[in-house]
CSV table of C-alpha atoms and ligand atoms in Angstrom, one decimal:
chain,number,residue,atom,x,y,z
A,117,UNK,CA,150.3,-6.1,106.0
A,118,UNK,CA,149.7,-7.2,109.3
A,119,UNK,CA,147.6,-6.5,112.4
A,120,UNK,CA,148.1,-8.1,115.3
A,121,UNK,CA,146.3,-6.4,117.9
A,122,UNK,CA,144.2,-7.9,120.7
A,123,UNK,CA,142.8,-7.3,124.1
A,124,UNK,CA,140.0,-5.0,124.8
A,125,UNK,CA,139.8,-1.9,122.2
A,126,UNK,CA,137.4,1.3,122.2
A,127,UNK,CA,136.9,3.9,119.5
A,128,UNK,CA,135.0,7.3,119.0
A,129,UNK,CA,132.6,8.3,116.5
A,130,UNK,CA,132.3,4.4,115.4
A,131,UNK,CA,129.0,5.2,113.3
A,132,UNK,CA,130.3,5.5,109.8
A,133,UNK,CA,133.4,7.0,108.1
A,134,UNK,CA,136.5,5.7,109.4
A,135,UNK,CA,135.5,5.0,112.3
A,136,UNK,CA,132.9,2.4,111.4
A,137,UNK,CA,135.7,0.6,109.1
A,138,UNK,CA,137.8,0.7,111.9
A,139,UNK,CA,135.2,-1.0,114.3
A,140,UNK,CA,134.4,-3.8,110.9
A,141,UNK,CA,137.9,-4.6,110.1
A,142,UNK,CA,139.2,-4.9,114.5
A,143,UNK,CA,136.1,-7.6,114.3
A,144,UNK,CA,137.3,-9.6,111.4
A,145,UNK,CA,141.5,-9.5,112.0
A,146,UNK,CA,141.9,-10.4,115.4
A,147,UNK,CA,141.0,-13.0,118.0
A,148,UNK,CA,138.8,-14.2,119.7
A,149,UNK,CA,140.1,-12.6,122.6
A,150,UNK,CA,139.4,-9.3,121.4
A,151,UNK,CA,136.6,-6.9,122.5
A,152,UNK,CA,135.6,-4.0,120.4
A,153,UNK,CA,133.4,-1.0,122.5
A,154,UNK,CA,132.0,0.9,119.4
A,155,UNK,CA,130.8,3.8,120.4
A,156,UNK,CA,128.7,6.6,119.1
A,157,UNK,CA,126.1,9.2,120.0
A,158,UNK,CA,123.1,7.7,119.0
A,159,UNK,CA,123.1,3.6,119.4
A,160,UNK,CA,119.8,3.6,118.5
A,161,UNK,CA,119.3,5.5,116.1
A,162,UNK,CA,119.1,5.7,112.2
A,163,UNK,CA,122.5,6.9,112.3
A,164,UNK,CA,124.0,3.9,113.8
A,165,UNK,CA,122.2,1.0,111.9
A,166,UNK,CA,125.5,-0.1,109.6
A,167,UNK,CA,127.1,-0.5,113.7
A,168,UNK,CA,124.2,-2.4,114.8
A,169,UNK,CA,124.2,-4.6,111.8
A,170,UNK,CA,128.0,-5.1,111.9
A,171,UNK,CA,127.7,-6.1,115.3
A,172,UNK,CA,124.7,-8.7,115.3
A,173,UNK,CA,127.4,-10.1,112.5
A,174,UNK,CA,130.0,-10.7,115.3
A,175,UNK,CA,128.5,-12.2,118.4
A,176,UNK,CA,129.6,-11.0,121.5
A,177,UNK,CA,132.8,-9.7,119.8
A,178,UNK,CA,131.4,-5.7,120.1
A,179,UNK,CA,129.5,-3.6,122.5
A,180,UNK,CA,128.2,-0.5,121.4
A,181,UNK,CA,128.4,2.2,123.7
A,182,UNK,CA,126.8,5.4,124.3
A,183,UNK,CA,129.0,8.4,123.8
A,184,UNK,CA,129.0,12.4,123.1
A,185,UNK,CA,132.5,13.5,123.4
A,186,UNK,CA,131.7,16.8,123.7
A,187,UNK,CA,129.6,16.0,126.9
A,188,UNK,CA,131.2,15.8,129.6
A,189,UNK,CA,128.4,13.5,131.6
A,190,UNK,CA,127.9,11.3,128.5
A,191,UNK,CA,131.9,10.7,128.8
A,192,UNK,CA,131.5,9.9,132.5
A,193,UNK,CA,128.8,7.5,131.3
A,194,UNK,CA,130.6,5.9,129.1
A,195,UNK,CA,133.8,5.1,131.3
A,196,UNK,CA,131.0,3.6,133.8
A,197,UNK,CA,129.4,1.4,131.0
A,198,UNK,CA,132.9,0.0,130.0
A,199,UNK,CA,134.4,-0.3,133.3
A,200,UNK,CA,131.2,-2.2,134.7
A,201,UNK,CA,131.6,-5.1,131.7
A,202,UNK,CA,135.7,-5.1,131.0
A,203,UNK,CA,136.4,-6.9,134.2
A,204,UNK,CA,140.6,-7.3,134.7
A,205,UNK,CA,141.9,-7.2,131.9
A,206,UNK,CA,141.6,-3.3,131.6
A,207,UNK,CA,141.3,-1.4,128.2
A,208,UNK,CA,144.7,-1.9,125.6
A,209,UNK,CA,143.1,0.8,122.8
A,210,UNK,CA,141.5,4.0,123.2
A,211,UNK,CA,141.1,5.2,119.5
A,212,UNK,CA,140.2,9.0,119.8
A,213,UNK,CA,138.7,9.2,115.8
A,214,UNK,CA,135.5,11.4,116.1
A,215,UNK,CA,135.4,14.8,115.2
A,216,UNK,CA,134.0,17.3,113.3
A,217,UNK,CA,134.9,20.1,110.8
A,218,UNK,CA,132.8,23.4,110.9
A,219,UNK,CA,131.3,25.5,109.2
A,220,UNK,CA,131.2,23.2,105.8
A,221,UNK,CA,134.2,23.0,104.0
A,222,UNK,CA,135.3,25.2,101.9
A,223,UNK,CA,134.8,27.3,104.7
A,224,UNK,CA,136.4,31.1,104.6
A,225,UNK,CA,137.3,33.6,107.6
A,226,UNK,CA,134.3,35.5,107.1
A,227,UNK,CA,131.6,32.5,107.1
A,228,UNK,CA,134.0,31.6,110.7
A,229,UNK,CA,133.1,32.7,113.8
A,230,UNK,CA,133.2,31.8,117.4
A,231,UNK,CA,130.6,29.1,117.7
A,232,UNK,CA,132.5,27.2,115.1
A,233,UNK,CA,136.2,27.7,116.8
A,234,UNK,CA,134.4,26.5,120.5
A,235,UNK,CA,132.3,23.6,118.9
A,236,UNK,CA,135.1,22.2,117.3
A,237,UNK,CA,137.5,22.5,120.1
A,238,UNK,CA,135.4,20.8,122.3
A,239,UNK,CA,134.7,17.4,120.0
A,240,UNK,CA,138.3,17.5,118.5
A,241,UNK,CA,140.3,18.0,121.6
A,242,UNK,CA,138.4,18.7,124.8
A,243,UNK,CA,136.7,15.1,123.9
A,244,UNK,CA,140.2,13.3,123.6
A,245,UNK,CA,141.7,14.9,126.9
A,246,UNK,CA,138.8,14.1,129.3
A,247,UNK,CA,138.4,10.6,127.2
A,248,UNK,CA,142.3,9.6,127.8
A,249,UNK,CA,141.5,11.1,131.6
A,250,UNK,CA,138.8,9.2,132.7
A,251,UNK,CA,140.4,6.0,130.8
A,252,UNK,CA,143.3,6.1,132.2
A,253,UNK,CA,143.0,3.7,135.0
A,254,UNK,CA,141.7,1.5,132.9
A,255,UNK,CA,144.8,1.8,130.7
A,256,UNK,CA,146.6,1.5,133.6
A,257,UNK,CA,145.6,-1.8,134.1
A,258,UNK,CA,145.9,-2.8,131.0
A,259,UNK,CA,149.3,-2.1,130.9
A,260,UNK,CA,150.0,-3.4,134.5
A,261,UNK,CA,149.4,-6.6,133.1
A,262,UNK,CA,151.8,-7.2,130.6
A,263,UNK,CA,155.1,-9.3,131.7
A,264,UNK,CA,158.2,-8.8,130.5
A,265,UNK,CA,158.4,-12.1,128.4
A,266,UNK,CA,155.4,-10.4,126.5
A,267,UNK,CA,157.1,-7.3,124.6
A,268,UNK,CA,160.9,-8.3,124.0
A,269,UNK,CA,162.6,-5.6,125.2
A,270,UNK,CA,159.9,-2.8,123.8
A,271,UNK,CA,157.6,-1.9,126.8
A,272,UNK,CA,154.9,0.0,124.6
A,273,UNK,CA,152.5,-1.6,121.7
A,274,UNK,CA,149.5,-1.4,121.1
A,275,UNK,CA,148.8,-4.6,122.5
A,276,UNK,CA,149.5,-3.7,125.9
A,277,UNK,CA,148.4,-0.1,126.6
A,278,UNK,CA,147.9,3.0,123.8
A,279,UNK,CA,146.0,6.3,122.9
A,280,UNK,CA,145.7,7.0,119.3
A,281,UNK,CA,144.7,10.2,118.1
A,282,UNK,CA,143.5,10.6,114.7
A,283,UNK,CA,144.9,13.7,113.4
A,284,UNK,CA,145.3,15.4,110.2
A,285,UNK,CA,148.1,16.1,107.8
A,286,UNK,CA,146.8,19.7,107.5
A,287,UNK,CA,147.6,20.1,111.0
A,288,UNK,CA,151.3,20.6,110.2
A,289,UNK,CA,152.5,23.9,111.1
A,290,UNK,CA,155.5,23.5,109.2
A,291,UNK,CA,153.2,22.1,106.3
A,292,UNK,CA,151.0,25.1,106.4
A,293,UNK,CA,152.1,27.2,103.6
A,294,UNK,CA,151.5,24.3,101.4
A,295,UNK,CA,148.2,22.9,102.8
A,296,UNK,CA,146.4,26.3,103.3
A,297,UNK,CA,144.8,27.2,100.6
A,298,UNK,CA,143.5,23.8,99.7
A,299,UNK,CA,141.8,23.9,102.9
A,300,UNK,CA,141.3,27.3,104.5
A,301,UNK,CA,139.8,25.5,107.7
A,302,UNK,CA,140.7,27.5,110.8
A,303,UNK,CA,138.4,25.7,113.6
A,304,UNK,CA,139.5,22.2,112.3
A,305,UNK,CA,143.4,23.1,111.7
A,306,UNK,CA,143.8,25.1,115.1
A,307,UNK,CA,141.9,22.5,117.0
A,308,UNK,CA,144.0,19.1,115.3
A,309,UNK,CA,147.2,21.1,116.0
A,310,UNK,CA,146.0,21.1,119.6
A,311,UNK,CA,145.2,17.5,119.6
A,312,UNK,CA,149.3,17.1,118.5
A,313,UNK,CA,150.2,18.7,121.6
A,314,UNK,CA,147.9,16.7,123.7
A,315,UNK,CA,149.4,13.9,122.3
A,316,UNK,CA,152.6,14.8,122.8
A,317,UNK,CA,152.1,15.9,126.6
A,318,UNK,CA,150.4,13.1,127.3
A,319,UNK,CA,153.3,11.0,125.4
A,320,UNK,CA,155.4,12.5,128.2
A,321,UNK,CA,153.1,11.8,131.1
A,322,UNK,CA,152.1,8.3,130.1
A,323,UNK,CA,155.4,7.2,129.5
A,324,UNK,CA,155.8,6.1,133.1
A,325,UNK,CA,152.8,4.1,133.3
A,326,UNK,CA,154.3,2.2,130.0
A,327,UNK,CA,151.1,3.9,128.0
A,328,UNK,CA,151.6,4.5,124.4
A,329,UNK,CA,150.2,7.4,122.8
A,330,UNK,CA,150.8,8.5,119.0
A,331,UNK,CA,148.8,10.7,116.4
A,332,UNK,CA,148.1,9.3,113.6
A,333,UNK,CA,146.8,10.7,110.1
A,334,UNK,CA,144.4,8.3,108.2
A,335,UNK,CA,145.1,10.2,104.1
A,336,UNK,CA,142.9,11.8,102.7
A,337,UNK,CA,140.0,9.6,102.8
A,338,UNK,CA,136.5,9.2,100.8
A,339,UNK,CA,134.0,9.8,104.2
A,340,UNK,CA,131.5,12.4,104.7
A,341,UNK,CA,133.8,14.9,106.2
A,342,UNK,CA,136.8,13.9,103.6
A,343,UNK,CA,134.1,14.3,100.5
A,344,UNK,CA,133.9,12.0,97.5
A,345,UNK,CA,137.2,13.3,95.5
A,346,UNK,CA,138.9,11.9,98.3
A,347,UNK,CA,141.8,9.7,97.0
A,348,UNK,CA,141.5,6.9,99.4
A,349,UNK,CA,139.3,4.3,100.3
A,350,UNK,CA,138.1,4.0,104.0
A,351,UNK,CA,138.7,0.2,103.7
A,352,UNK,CA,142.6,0.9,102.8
A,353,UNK,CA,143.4,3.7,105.0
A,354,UNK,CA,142.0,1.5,107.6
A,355,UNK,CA,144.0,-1.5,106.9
A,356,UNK,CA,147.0,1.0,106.9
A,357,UNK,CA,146.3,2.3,110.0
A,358,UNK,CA,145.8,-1.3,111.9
A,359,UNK,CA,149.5,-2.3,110.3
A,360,UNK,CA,150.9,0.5,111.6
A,361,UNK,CA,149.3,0.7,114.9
A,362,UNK,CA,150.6,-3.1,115.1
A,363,UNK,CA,154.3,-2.1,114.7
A,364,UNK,CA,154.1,0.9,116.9
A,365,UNK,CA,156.5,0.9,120.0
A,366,UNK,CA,158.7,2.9,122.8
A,367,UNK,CA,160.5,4.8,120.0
A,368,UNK,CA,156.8,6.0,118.5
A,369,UNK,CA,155.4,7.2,121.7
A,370,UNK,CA,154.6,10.7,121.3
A,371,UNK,CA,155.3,11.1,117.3
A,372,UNK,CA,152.8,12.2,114.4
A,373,UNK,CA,152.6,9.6,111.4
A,374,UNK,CA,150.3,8.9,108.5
A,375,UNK,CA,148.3,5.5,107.7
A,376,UNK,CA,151.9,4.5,106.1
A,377,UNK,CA,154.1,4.9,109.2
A,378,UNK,CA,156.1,7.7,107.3
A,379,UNK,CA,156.4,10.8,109.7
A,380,UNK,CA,155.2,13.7,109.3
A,381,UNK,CA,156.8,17.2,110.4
A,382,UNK,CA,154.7,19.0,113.3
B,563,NDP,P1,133.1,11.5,109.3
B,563,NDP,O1,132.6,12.9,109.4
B,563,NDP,O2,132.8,10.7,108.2
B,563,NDP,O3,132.7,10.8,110.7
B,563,NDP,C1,132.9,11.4,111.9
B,563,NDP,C2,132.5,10.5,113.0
B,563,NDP,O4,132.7,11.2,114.2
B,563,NDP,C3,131.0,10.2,112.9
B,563,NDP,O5,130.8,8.9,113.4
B,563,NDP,C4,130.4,11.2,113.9
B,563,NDP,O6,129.2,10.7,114.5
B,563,NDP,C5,131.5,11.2,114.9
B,563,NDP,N1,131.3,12.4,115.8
B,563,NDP,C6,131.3,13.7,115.5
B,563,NDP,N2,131.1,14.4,116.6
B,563,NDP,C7,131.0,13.5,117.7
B,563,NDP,C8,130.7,13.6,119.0
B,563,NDP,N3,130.6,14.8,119.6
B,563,NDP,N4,130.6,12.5,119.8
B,563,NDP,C9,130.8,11.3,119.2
B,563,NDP,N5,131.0,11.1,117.9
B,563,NDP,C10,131.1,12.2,117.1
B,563,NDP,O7,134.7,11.7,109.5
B,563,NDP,P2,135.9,10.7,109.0
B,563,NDP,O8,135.5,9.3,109.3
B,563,NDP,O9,136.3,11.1,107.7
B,563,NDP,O10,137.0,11.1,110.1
B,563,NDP,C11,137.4,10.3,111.2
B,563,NDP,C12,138.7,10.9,111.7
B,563,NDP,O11,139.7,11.1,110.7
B,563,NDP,C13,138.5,12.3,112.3
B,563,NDP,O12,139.2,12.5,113.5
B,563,NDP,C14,139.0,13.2,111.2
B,563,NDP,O13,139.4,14.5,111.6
B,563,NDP,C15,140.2,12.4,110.7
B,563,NDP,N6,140.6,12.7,109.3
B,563,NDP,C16,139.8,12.4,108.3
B,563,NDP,C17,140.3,12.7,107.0
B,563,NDP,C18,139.5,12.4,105.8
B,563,NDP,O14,140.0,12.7,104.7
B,563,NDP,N7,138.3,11.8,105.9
B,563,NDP,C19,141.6,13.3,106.7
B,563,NDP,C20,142.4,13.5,108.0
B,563,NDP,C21,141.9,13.2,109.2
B,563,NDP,P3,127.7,11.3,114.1
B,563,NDP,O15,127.2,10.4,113.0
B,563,NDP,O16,126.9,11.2,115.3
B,563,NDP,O17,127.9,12.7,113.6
């Protein structure tokens, strides 16, 4: 498999889990070119010493930025950080990966209340739409600098201009009475359901500004929040979701796919 992405790249929650392996394997398959803004909540702290250790491993390859997405000033931060160092060449790749799942799984209707439906709204999709927001001009320029001669007829990659959204197969309204039981998760369901329509809305809007925007579900993967029963190594649902994030274009904007590229019903 492939992965041939470049440019300047940022994604959420890059502390551990998938987003970590995402950060670790951007470093080692691309360029030189490349830039990689890990960010997390915490840069210094214990939390973030596998980033901080995978980055003195990569000179000058990653930045690790500051970043709450459920805080709306720590978002504004953020943007400031990356737009003060990431000079003309705009951002290509916002990767919208953190979010959370609450109360702990297996988690039934009566151990969920409020708190948990707002919390999780807020990280999982709240966080996504003001990140894509504030980011956009930055993806605008990304994308303003492409030429024709660059994408052979396809105007959207992931090269030039893109949003992912990490979503979830259990998401899937139309997967539901299969997926249910398995994981009776109504905060993290409801709110990854919402992302898909963010993505798809944004798909829409985006479009004329030759932005990409896709949701993507990594498998069921072997990370804190996906437990250790989980099937699937971080490392290969990671190098999944870099092939097909390479191979994404126009006819992709806007869908819901897993780490293999096969699609998956909304
Ligand atoms: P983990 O729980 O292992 O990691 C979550 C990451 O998100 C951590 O880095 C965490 O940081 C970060 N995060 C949570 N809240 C915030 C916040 N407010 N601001 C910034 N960062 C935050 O999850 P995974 O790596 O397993 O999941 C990554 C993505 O994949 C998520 O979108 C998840 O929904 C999705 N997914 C995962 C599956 C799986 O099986 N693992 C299956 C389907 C989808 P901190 O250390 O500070 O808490």
């Amino acid at each position: 498999m492939s992965v041939t992405l470049e440019g300047n790249m940022l994604v959420t929650g890059s502390n551990r889990g998938i987003g970590l392996e995402l950060v670790k394997q951007l470093a080692e398959r691309t360029g030189a070119e490349a830039h990689i803004y890990a960010s997390c909540r915490e840069p210094e702290g214990t939390r973030a010493e596998a980033l901080r250790e995978l980055s003195t491993q990569h000179p000058g390859k990653i930045t690790i930025i500051k970043l709450d997405t459920s805080d709306e000033d720590s978002i504004c931060a953020a943007v400031r950080a990356v737009n003060e160092e990431i000079g003309a060449g705009g951002l290509n790749l916002l990767i919208n990966n953190a979010a959370i799942n609450k109360p702990a799984r297996p988690a039934p209707l009566s151990a969920t209340g409020k708190k948990d439906m707002m919390e999780v709204y807020e990280t999982n999709v709240v966080g996504p739409f003001l990140l894509a927001k504030m980011f956009l001009p930055l993806l605008q320029r990304a994308a303003e600098r492409f030429s024709p001669e660059d994408h052979e007829g396809d105007m959207m990659s992931c090269r030039r201009s893109a949003i992912i959204n990490i979503s979830t197969v259990i998401s899937s309204v139309k997967k539901c009475p299969e997926t249910f039981s398995m994981a009776p998760m109504y905060p993290y369901r409801t709110s990854k359901t919402a992302l898909n329509m963010l993505t798809r809305c944004q798909a829409e809007d985006f479009r004329k500004h030759n932005i990409l925007v896709t949701a993507i579900h990594p498998g069921w993967v072997c990370t804190d929040m996906g437990g250790e029963q989980a099937p699937l190594a971080a490392q290969d649902s990671v190098l999944g979701l870099l092939s097909v994030m390479s191979s994404l274009s126009n006819k992709d904007s806007g869908m819901f796919i897993d780490w293999q590229g096969n699609s998956i019903p909304w």
